[in-house]
mmCIF file of C-alpha atoms (C1' of nucleotides) in Angstrom:
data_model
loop_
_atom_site.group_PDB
_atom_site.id
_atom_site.type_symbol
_atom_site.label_atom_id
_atom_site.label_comp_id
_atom_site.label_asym_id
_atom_site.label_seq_id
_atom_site.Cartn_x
_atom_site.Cartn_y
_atom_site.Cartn_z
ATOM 1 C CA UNK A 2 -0.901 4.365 4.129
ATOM 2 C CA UNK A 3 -4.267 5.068 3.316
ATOM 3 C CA UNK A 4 -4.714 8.832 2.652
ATOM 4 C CA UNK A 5 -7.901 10.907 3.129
ATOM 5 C CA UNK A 6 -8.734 12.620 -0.041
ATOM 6 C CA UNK A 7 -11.832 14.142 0.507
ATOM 7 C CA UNK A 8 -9.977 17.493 0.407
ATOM 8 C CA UNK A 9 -9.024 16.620 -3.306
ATOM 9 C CA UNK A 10 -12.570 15.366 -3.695
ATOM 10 C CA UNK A 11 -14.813 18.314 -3.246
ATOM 11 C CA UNK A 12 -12.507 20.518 -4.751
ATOM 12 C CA UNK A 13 -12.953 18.322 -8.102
ATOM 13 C CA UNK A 14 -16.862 18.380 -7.237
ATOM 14 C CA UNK A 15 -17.399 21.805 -6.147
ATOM 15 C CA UNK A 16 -15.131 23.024 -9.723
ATOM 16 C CA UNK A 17 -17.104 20.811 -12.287
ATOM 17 C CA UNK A 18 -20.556 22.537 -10.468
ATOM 18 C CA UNK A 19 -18.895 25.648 -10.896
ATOM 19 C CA UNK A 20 -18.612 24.626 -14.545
ATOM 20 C CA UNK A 21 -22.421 23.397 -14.846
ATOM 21 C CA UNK A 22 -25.627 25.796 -14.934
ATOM 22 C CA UNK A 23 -28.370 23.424 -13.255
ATOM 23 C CA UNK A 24 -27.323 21.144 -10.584
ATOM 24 C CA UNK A 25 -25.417 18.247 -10.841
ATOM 25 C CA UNK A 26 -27.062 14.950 -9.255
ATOM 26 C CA UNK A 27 -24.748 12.561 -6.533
ATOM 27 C CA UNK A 28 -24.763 10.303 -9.588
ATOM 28 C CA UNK A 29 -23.258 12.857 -11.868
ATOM 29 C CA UNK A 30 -20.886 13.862 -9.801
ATOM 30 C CA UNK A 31 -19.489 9.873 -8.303
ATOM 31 C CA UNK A 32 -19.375 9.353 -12.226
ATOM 32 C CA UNK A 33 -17.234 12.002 -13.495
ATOM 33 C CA UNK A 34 -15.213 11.370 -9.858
ATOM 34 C CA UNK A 35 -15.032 7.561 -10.191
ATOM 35 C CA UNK A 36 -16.484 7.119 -7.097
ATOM 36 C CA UNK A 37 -19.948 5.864 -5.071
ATOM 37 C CA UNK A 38 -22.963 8.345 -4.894
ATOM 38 C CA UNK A 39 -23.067 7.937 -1.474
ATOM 39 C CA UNK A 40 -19.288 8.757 -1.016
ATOM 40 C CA UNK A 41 -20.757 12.183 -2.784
ATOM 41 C CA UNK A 42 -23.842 12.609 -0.776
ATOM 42 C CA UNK A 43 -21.635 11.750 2.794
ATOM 43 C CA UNK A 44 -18.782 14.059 2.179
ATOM 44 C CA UNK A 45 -21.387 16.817 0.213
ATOM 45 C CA UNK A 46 -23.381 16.971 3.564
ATOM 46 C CA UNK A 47 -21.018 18.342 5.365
ATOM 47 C CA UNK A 48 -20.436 21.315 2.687
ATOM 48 C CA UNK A 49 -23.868 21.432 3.118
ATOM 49 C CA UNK A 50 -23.987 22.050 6.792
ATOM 50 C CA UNK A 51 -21.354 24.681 6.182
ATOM 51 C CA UNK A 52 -23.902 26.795 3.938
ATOM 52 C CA UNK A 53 -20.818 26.525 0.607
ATOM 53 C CA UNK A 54 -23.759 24.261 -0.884
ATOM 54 C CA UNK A 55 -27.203 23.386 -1.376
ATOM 55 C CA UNK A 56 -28.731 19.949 -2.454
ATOM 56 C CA UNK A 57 -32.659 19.504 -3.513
ATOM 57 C CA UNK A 58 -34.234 16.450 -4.169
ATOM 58 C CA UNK A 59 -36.639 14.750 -6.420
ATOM 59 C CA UNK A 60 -36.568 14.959 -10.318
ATOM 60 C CA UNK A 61 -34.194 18.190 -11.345
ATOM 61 C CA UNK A 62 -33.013 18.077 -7.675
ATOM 62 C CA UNK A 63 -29.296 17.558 -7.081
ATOM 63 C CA UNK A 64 -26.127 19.978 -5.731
ATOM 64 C CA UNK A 65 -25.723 23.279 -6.850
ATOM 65 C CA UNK A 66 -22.952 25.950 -4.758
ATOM 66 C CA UNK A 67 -24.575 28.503 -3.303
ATOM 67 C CA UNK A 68 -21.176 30.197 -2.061
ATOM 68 C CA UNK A 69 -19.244 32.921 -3.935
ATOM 69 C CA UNK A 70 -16.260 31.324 -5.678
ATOM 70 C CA UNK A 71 -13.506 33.821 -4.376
ATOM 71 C CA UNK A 72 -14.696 33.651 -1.078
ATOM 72 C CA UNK A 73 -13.980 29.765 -0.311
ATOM 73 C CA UNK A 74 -10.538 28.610 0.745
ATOM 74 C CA UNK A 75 -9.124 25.579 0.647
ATOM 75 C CA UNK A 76 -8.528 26.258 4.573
ATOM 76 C CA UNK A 77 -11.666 26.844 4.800
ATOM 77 C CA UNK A 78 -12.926 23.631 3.463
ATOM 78 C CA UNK A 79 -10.824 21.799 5.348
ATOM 79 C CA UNK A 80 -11.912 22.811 8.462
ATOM 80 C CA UNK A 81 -15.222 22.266 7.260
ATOM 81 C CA UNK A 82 -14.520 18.705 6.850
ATOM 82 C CA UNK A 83 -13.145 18.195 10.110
ATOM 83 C CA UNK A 84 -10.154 19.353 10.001
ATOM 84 C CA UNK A 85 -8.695 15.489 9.472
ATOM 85 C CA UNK A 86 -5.149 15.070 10.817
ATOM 86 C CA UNK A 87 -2.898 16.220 8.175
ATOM 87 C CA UNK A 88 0.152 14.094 9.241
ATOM 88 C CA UNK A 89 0.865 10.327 8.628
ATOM 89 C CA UNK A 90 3.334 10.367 10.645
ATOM 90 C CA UNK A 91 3.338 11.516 15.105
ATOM 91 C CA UNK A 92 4.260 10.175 18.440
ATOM 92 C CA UNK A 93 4.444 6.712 19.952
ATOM 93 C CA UNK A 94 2.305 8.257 22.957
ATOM 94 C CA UNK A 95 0.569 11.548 23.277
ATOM 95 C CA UNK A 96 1.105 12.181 27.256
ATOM 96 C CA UNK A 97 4.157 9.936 28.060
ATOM 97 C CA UNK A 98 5.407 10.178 31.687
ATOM 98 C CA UNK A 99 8.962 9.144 30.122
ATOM 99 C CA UNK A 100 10.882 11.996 29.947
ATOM 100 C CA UNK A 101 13.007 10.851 27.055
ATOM 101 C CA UNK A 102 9.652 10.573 25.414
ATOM 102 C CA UNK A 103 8.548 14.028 26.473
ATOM 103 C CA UNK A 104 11.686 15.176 24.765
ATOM 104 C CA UNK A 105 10.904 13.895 21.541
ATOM 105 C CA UNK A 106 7.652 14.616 21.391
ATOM 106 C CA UNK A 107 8.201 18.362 21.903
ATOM 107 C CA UNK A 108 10.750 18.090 19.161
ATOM 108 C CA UNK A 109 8.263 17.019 17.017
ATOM 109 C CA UNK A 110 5.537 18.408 17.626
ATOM 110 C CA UNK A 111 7.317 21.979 17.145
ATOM 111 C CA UNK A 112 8.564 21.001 13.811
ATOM 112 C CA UNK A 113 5.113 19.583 12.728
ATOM 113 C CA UNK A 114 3.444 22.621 14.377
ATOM 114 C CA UNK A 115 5.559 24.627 12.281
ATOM 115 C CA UNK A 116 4.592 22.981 8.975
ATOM 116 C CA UNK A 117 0.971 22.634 9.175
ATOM 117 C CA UNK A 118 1.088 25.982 9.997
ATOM 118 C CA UNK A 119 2.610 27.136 6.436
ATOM 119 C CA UNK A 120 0.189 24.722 5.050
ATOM 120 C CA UNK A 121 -2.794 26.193 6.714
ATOM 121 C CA UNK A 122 -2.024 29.309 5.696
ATOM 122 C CA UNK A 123 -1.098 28.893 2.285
ATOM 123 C CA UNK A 124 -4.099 26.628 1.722
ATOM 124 C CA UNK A 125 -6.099 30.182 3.506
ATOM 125 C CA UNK A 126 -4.520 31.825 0.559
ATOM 126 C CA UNK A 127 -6.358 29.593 -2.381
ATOM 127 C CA UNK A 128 -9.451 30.247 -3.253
ATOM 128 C CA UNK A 129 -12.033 28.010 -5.193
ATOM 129 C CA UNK A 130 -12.098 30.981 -8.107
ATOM 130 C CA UNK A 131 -8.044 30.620 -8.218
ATOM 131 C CA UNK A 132 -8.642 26.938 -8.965
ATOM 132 C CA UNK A 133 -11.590 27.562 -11.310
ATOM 133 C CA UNK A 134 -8.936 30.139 -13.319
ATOM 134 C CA UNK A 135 -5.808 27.737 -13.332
ATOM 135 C CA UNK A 136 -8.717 25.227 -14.779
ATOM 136 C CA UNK A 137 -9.345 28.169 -17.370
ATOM 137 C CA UNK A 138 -5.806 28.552 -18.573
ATOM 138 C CA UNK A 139 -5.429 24.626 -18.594
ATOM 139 C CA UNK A 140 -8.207 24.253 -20.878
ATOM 140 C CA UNK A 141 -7.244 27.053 -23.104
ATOM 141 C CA UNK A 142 -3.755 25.458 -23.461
ATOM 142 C CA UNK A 143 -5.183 22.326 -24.176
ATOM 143 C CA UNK A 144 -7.310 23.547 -26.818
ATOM 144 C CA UNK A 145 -4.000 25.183 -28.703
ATOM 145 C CA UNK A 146 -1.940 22.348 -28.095
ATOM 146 C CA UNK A 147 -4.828 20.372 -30.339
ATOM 147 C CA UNK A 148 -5.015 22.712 -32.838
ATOM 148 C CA UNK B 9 -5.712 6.953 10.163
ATOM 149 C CA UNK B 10 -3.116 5.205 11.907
ATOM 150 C CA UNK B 11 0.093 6.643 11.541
ATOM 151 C CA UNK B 12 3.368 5.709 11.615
ATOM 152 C CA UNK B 13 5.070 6.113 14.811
ATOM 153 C CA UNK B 14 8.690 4.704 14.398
ATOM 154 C CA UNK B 15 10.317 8.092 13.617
ATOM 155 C CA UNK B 16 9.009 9.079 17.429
ATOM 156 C CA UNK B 17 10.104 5.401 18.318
ATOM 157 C CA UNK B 18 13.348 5.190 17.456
ATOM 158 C CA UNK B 19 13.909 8.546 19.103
ATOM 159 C CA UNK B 20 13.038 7.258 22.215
ATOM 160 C CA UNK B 21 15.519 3.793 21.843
ATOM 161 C CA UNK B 22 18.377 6.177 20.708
ATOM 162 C CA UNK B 23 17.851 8.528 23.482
ATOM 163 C CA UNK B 24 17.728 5.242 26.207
ATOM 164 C CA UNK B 25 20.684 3.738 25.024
ATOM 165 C CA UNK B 26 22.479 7.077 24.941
ATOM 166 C CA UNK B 27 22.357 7.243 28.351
ATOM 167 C CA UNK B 28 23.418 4.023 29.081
ATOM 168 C CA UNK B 29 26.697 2.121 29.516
ATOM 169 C CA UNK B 30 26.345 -0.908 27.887
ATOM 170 C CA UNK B 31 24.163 -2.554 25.385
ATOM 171 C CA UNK B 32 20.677 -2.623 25.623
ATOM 172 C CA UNK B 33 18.673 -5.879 24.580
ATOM 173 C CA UNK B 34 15.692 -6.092 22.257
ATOM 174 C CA UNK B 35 13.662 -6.594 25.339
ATOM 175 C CA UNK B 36 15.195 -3.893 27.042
ATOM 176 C CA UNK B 37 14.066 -1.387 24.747
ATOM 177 C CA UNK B 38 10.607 -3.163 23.791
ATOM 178 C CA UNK B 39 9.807 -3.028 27.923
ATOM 179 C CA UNK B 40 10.730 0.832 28.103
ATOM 180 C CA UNK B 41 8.767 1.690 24.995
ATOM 181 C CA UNK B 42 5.764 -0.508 25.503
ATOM 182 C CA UNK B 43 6.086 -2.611 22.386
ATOM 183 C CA UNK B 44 7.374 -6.124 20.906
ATOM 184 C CA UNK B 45 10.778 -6.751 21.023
ATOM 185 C CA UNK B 46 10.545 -8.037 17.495
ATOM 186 C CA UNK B 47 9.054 -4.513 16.119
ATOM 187 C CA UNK B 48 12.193 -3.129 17.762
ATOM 188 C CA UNK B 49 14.538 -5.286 16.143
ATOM 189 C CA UNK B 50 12.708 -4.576 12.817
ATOM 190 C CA UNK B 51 13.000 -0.885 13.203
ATOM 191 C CA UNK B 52 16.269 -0.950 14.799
ATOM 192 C CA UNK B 53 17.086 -3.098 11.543
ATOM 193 C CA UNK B 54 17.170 0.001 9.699
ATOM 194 C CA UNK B 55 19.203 1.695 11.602
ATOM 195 C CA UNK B 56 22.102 -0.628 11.851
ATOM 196 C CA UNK B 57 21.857 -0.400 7.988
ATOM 197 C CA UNK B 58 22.470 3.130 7.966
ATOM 198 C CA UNK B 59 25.500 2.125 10.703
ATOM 199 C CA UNK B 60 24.210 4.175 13.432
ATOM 200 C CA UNK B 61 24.218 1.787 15.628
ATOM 201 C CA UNK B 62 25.482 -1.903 16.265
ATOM 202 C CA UNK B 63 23.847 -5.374 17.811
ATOM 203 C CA UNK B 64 25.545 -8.303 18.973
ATOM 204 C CA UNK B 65 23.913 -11.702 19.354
ATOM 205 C CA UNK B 66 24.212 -13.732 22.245
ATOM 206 C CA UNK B 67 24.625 -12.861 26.241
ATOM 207 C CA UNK B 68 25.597 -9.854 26.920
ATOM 208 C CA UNK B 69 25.030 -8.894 22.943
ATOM 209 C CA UNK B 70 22.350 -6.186 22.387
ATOM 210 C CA UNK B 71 21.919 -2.580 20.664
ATOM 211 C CA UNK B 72 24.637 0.406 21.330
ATOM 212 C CA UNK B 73 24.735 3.140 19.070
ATOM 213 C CA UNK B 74 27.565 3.568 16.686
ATOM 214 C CA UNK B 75 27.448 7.455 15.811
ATOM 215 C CA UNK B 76 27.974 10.623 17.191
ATOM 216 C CA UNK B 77 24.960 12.033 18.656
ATOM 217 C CA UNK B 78 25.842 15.750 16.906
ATOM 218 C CA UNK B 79 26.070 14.587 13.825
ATOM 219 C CA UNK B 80 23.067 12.734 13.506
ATOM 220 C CA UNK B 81 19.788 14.601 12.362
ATOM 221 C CA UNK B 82 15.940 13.905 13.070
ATOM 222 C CA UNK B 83 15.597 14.347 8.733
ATOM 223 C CA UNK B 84 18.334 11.577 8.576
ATOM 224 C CA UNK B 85 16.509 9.376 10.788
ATOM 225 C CA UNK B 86 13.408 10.032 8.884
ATOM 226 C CA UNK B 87 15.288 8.892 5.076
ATOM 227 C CA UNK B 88 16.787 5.899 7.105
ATOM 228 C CA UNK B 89 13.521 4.643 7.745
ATOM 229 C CA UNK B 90 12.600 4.738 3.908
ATOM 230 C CA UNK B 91 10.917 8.492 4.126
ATOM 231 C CA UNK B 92 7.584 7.454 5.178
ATOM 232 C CA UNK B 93 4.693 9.361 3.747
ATOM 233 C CA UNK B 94 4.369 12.749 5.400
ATOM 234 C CA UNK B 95 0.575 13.351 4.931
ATOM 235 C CA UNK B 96 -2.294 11.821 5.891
ATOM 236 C CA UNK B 97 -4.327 13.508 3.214
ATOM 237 C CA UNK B 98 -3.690 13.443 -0.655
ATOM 238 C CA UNK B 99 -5.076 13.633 -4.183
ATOM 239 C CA UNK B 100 -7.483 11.104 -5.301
ATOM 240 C CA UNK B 101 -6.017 10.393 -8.222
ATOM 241 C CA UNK B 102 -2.515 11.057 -8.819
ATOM 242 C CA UNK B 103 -2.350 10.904 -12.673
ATOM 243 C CA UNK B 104 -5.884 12.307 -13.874
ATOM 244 C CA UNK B 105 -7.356 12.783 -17.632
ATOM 245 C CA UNK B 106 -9.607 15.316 -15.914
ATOM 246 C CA UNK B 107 -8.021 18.710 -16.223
ATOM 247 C CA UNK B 108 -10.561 19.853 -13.457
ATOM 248 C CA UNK B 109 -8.374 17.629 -10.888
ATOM 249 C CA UNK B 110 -5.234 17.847 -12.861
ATOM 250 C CA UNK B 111 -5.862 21.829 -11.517
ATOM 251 C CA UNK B 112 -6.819 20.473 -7.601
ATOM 252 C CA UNK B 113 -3.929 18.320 -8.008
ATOM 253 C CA UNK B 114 -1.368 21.143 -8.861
ATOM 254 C CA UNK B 115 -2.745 23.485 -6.083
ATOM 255 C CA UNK B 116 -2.202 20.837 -3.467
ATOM 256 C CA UNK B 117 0.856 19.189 -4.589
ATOM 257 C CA UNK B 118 2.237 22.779 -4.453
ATOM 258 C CA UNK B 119 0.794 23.434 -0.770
ATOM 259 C CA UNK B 120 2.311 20.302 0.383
ATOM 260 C CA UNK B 121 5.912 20.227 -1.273
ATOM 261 C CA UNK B 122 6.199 23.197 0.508
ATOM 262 C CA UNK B 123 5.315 22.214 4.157
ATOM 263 C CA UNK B 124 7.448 19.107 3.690
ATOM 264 C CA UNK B 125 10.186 21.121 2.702
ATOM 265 C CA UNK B 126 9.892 23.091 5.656
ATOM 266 C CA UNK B 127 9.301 20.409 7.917
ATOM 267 C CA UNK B 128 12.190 17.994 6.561
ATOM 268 C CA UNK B 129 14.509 21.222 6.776
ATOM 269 C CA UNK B 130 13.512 21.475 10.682
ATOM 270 C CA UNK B 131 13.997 18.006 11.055
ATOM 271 C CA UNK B 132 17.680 18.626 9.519
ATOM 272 C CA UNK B 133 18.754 21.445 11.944
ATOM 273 C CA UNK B 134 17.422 19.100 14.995
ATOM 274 C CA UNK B 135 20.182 16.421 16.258
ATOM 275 C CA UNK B 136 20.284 13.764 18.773
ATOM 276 C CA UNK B 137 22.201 15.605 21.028
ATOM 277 C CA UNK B 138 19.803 18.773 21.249
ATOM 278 C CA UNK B 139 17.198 15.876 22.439
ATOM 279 C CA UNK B 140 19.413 14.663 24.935
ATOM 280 C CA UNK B 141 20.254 18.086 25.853
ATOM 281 C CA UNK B 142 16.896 19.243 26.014
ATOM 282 C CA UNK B 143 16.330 15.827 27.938
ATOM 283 C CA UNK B 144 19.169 17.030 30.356
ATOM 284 C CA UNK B 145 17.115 20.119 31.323
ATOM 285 C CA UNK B 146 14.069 18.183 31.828
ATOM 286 C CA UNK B 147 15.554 15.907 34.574
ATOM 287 C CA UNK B 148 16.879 19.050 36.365
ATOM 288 C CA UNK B 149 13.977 20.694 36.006
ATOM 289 C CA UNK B 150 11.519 17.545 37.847
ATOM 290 C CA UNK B 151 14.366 16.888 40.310
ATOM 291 C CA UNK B 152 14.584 20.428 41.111
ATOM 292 C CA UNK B 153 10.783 20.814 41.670
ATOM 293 C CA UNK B 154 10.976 17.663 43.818
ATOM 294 C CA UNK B 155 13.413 19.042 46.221
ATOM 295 C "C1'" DC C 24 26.175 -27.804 24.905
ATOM 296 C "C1'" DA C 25 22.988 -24.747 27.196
ATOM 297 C "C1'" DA C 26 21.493 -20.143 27.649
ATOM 298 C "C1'" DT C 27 21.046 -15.841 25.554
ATOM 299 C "C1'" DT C 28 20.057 -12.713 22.028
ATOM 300 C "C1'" DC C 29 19.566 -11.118 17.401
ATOM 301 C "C1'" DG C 30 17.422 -12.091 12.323
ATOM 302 C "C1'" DT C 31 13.561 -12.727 9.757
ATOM 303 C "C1'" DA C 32 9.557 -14.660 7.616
ATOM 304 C "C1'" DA C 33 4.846 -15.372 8.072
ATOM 305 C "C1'" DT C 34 0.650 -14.377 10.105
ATOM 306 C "C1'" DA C 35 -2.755 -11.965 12.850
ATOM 307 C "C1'" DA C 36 -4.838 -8.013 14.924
ATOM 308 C "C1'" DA C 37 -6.256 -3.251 14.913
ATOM 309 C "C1'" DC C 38 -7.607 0.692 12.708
ATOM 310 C "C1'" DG C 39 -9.423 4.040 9.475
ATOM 311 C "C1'" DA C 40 -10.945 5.504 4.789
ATOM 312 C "C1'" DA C 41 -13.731 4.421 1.109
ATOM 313 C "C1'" DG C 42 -17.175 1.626 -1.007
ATOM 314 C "C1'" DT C 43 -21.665 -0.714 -0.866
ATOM 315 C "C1'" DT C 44 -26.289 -2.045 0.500
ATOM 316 C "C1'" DA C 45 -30.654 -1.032 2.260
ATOM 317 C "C1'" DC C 46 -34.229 1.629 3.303
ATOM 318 C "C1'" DA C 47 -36.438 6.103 4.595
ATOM 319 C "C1'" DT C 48 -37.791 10.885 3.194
ATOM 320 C "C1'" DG C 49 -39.245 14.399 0.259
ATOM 321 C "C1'" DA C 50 -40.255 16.738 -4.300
ATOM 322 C "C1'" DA C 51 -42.038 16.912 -9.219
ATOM 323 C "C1'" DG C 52 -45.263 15.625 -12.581
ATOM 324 C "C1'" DC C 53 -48.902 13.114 -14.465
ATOM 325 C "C1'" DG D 15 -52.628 10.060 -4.952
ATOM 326 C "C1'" DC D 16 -49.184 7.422 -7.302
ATOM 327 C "C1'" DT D 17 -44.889 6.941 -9.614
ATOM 328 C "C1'" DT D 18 -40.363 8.380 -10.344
ATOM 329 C "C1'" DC D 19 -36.363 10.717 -9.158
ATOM 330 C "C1'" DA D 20 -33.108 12.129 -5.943
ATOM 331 C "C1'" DT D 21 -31.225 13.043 -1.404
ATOM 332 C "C1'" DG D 22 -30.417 11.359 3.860
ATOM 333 C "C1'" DT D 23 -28.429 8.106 6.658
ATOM 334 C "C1'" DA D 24 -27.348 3.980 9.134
ATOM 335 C "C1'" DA D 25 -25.133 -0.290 8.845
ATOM 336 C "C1'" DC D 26 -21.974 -3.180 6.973
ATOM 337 C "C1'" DT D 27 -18.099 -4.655 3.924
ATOM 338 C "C1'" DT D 28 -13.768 -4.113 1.733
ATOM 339 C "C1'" DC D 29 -9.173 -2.644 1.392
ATOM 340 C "C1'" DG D 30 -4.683 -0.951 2.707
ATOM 341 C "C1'" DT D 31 -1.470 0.085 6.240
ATOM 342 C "C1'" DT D 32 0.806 -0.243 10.739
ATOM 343 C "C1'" DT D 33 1.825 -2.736 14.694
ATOM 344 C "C1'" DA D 34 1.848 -7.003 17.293
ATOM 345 C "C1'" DT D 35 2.728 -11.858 17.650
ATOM 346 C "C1'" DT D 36 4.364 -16.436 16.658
ATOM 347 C "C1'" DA D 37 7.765 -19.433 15.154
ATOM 348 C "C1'" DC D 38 12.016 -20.834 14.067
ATOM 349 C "C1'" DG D 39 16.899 -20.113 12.622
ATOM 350 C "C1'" DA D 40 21.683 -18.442 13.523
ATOM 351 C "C1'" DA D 41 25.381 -16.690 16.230
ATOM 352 C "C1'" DT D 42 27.797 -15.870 20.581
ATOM 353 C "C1'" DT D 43 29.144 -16.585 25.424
ATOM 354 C "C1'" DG D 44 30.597 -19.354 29.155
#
DNA sequence: CAATTCGTAATAAACGAAGTTACATGAAGC
DNA sequence: GCTTCATGTAACTTCGTTTATTACGAATTG
């Protein structure tokens, strides 16, 4: 199945401008994410909507986060991007009249209730300067490793 | 994204033939679940497999399950049908150079494991015979507010 | 041997995410 | 003002996955 990844996505973009001083172009950032600038720009937009970040253009425009790092969930930018459906997997029908499908669907949908609702909250628990410090420690470790 | 519905499927063809006498045909259980006999037999495929249920060829052949209904759990329904992805959303990459994502990565892969751990222990502690219990009360309950 | 029913491969349809193209808009700098 | 750089966005294409359909084979009953 074809999963949406945009979640993954702007985390990597919002980090590496977290990383940058200036702004980082749509180009910069669908290079360094193997991706199309207009993947960036779509998916960007609606970050941008939210107020987490700013874009300018002409010559030394580009994307630059105008949100406090340890402010930003993850939950929070999820919901900013819609709030896509988090499971692959649900019912047959929604609103069955079948009462053996009633049955199972209120199985199910108090199970899967149950779990996006630990992943909602942990992912209201990560914040973009947790992810920008596990980076840190990564990078350190790296460098040692080399040495 | 479209997402897989068999899980919720084969709930509702279990359920059916539990409370039937005899076998129920391909056709049968294609008419009472809106779909293509052939997708049933696929699915159903799976099951007989796992030996929870039978199919005979030929007249009077058809599908009867071959288990008992409190011993059989929603989780081992969901590993007979080849444990279907879970989530709809996911990392870009899965094995990244980029330490940047390789941080993303481990902050959501840690999120996640731990919903589907949840979620696949619910789906353990859930049987076929709660659903045909909980069925039970449903049919009470409509022919009660019918009277 | 005819009717029924499963078994299965191959193919098509439907859908959604991501990628791509095309063109418009606005800002910087000469 | 004109050129260049960069975003904004609509439209379309591509790709992968699930479900539906077609077609034909194999087994069982009577």
């Amino acid at each position: 199945m074809k999963r949406d990844s945009r979640l993954s996505s702007v985390l990597h973009a919002l980090l590496h401008m977290a990383e940058r001083e200036g702004p980082m172009t749509s180009e910069d950032l669908a290079t360094c994410m193997n991706t199309h600038p207009v993947v960036v720009r779509r998916t960007m937009g609606l970050l941008r909507e939210a107020g987490l970040v700013r874009s300018a253009r002409g010559p030394q425009g580009g994307w630059r986060i105008s949100a406090d790092l340890g402010t930003v969930t993850l939950r929070q930018l999820h919901e900013t991007l819609g709030e896509p459906a988090i499971f692959a997997i649900g019912n047959r029908q929604e609103m069955p009249g079948c009462l053996v499908e009633q049955a199972v669907n209120a199985a199910l949908d108090d199970a899967f209730a149950e779990a996006e609702a630990l992943l909602l909250h942990r992912l209201g628990q990560i914040t973009l300067a947790d992810l920008a410090a596990d980076f840190s420690r990564r990078h350190a470790g790296r460098r040692e490793g080399k040495t």
